[in-house]
Amino acid sequence: MSEEPKKVDRRSFLYVGLGAVALVAIGAAAYVAMNPPVVTQTVTTAVPTTSVVTTTTATTVTTATTKTTATTITTTTGVGRPKMQILYMSTYAPALNDWLTARTLEWAAKRGVDVELSTASYMEIQPKILTGVETGNPPDVAFGAGGLAALLAEDPKARHLAPLDDVYKEIGADDVIPIVKRWYTMDGKPYAIDLFLFVDVVHLIKSFANEVGRKPEELVTWDDYIEFAREVKKRHPDMYPIGHTLGKCFDGTETWYQHWWPLGGEMLTDRKSTAVKFDSPESREALQRIVNLYNEGLISPQMLQPDEMLNNNAYLTKTAAFIIEGPTPFYAAVTRNPALAADTVLLPPPTDRKGMFTYGSKEALVAFSESKNVDLAKDLLIYIFKDKNAYYNMIKSGFYAAYPIFNSVQEKLAKEDPVWKDYIKVQPTIYDYTYPLNEPCKGMDEVSSKFLVADLFSMTLIDKKDVDTAVKTVADQIKDIIKRTYGQ
Amino acid sequence: MKLKIRDALEGLAFSTPAFLLLFFVLFFPFVYVIYISFFTKYFGYEAVFSGLRNYIEIAKDPLFYYSLYISTLYTSISVVLKLILGLAFAMLLSQEFRGRSVVRAIAVIPWGIPLFVVAALFFWFFDYNLGLANIILKALFGVKIFWLGPDYVIPSIIYVNVWKGIPFFMVNFLGALQTVPKSLYEAAEIDGANAWHRFRYITVPGIKYVMLIVCLLSTIWTFGEFDTIFFLTRGGPGYITHIIPIYIYFQAFSRFDIGMAAAVSVLTVPIFLALISVILWALRR
């Protein structure tokens, strides 16, 4: 015999619903009443593998160690305090992330500000910032926005970044190295400031040099390095001695500039398509050289994968004799493989007929004009930079990974450390993808974000197109972007 | 029965929240994507009406057609392999043997692992120097392969998708297999049907609706998959694995143009509708 299903009449249903809502409200009120506004910092992670530290006092410095995934630190406090959204990129040198986080939380505690601090990997940072801007809810401060500064501030009608001239003034504008100011100055005002730069240097493994009877200091020009790589290859036929990334990624584009600039390659001299200089004999020569190195078996086919970690890993596993990279791989060696660090020498990038050129990866902090807390955001930036001793300690904690933006800090480091002394010497040769314009350029930000110059490698090495066609194709694409962006 | 006004109002009151939720979560974004696809819309800039320009530009872009091709290839091979292997495993695990429950539980694990973790696992698994795949290959045959290099990257990403997706097929097929009456197999055996005949004329018809639904869902998911491939290859080397979702991503976050990204998204809608129509048509038959 089947039982009649129990019916719930509408009135009871509504009563139960209202009762549930009332219970939740009473519970929430009780929770608030029992929890006076004590400063607590809670750490939530997006992925269980991320390691974090939680603290419960306002003055204690909290560190959050992140790998490549997102982390959010929230300081929950009393009513009426300003609350700031802060978004930081996590770098490959955790000590630098930790310093920035600690400095920010220290500032928040001193100023009585609540902060929600999120971190994102270098791949996630730009989409996160852009999405925030588009939805009208950007963070108050972001780190890792160097490649977006022109997009977000070049056009006065769509200027989303707050000018930082007062920040520069407070921290000593004259002390900031010229290229940093030039990269971010629009209509006479700077709109971003690099926390530091990742400046490319050669990571040479000494034991390979010793093995082939070469002294590291003798390696100066590209010819020297290529000859050295050939000698290593002779002794280790299965090895790929040059750790060049060739994939569509940041490091792939850096590989291009490392060869192209010293040969005389230039991108553009003005913001118009006719000023794009890419279709040049220097471009053909640089590409042909890299194709030859690949075909000779001096660069691994694995390097065609678009991944920034590949050259780092090639160095860390000693499957390449040298790489050229901002010294985060060296940082990894110092902290995880001291034997490799001891077997490494950091050298200035190889030169060619036009001299030495060094790629400087922009690692900028910005404040957003839409923010309700622009003044606090600027105050935070001043706090981060103003104490030069603290800044110096941060730079030191990066084991050469972070290149300081202050002349005074550079001078101090050069006096105490011969490695820094040589490293500081490359300062006038630091450029980015806008060379020789060296100014904010929204069109070039797009060229960079699309990794267009790395297409040269895939066209010639995967699609087997000839060098001339590849250079022409990429040059046309760059011209199209500049034309679309600036209308000329 | 005459519907009272009060009943109607109550019905409206109860259904309105769900309707609003659907409107804002599904319908509004969909319409907005279509709307914005007719604009040039850079992040942080005012949208400028550009008519069909985005669509024309996409139509002229050879990379779009390549992305469509590679997405279709990736999806079709992956789904067919998952179907075959999922069915094979399901039939195997529907047999009585000792430790069957344990094996079933283990076999489901790949489905439970988040995509990001799967990608990270296989990134190292496929590494040329340190990866387990090459360690095994070297031990057995004395060779190493660039798994994520130009020659092997497509089979490699298909392998990852199949590895992750088989349990979904298997679990559904296992459930469906339980519903096929054993008496049919017994009768067929008496009539002299061999194993192939039993599979062809009893098993397949018995689970065909489940097969169709599972294939439909898997096709939609695989075609729209982004995480694993982006993490493993970022669409490379070159553009070899530049599937449609990665093409859309780069339009949005490298070209910074939401309008273009929206236009590509709109163009993929008919493909999904066609797929769904085919499956629904098959289901009706």
Coordinates of N, CA and C in Angstrom, one line a residue, chain A residues 212 223-236 241-242 289 292-293 296 298 322:
Chain A
V212 N 86.4 23.3 -21.2 CA 86.9 23.6 -22.6 C 88.1 24.6 -22.6
D223 N 80.3 36.2 -30.8 CA 81.2 35.2 -31.4 C 81.9 34.4 -30.3
D224 N 82.3 35.1 -29.3 CA 83.0 34.3 -28.2 C 82.1 33.2 -27.6
Y225 N 80.8 33.7 -27.3 CA 79.9 32.8 -26.7 C 79.5 31.6 -27.6
I226 N 79.3 32.0 -28.9 CA 78.9 30.9 -29.8 C 80.0 29.9 -30.0
E227 N 81.2 30.4 -30.1 CA 82.4 29.5 -30.2 C 82.5 28.6 -28.9
F228 N 82.3 29.2 -27.8 CA 82.3 28.5 -26.5 C 81.2 27.4 -26.5
A229 N 80.0 27.7 -27.0 CA 78.9 26.7 -27.1 C 79.3 25.6 -28.0
R230 N 79.9 25.9 -29.1 CA 80.3 24.8 -30.0 C 81.3 23.9 -29.3
E231 N 82.3 24.4 -28.6 CA 83.3 23.6 -27.9 C 82.6 22.7 -26.9
V232 N 81.6 23.2 -26.2 CA 80.9 22.4 -25.2 C 80.1 21.3 -25.9
K233 N 79.5 21.7 -27.0 CA 78.7 20.7 -27.8 C 79.6 19.5 -28.3
K234 N 80.9 19.9 -28.6 CA 81.8 18.8 -29.1 C 82.0 17.8 -28.0
R235 N 82.2 18.3 -26.8 CA 82.4 17.4 -25.6 C 81.2 16.7 -25.2
H236 N 80.0 17.4 -25.3 CA 78.8 16.8 -24.9 C 77.8 16.8 -26.0
P241 N 73.9 23.6 -25.4 CA 74.7 24.5 -24.5 C 74.1 25.9 -24.3
I242 N 73.3 26.4 -25.3 CA 72.8 27.7 -25.2 C 71.3 27.6 -24.7
R289 N 71.1 34.1 -37.6 CA 72.0 33.6 -36.6 C 71.4 32.6 -35.7
N292 N 70.6 29.4 -37.3 CA 71.8 28.6 -37.5 C 72.2 27.9 -36.1
L293 N 72.0 28.7 -35.1 CA 72.4 28.1 -33.7 C 71.5 26.9 -33.4
E296 N 72.3 24.0 -35.7 CA 73.6 23.3 -35.3 C 73.4 22.5 -34.0
L298 N 72.7 23.7 -31.0 CA 73.2 24.5 -29.9 C 72.1 24.9 -29.0
F322 N 75.1 28.0 -20.6 CA 74.8 29.4 -20.1 C 73.4 29.8 -20.6

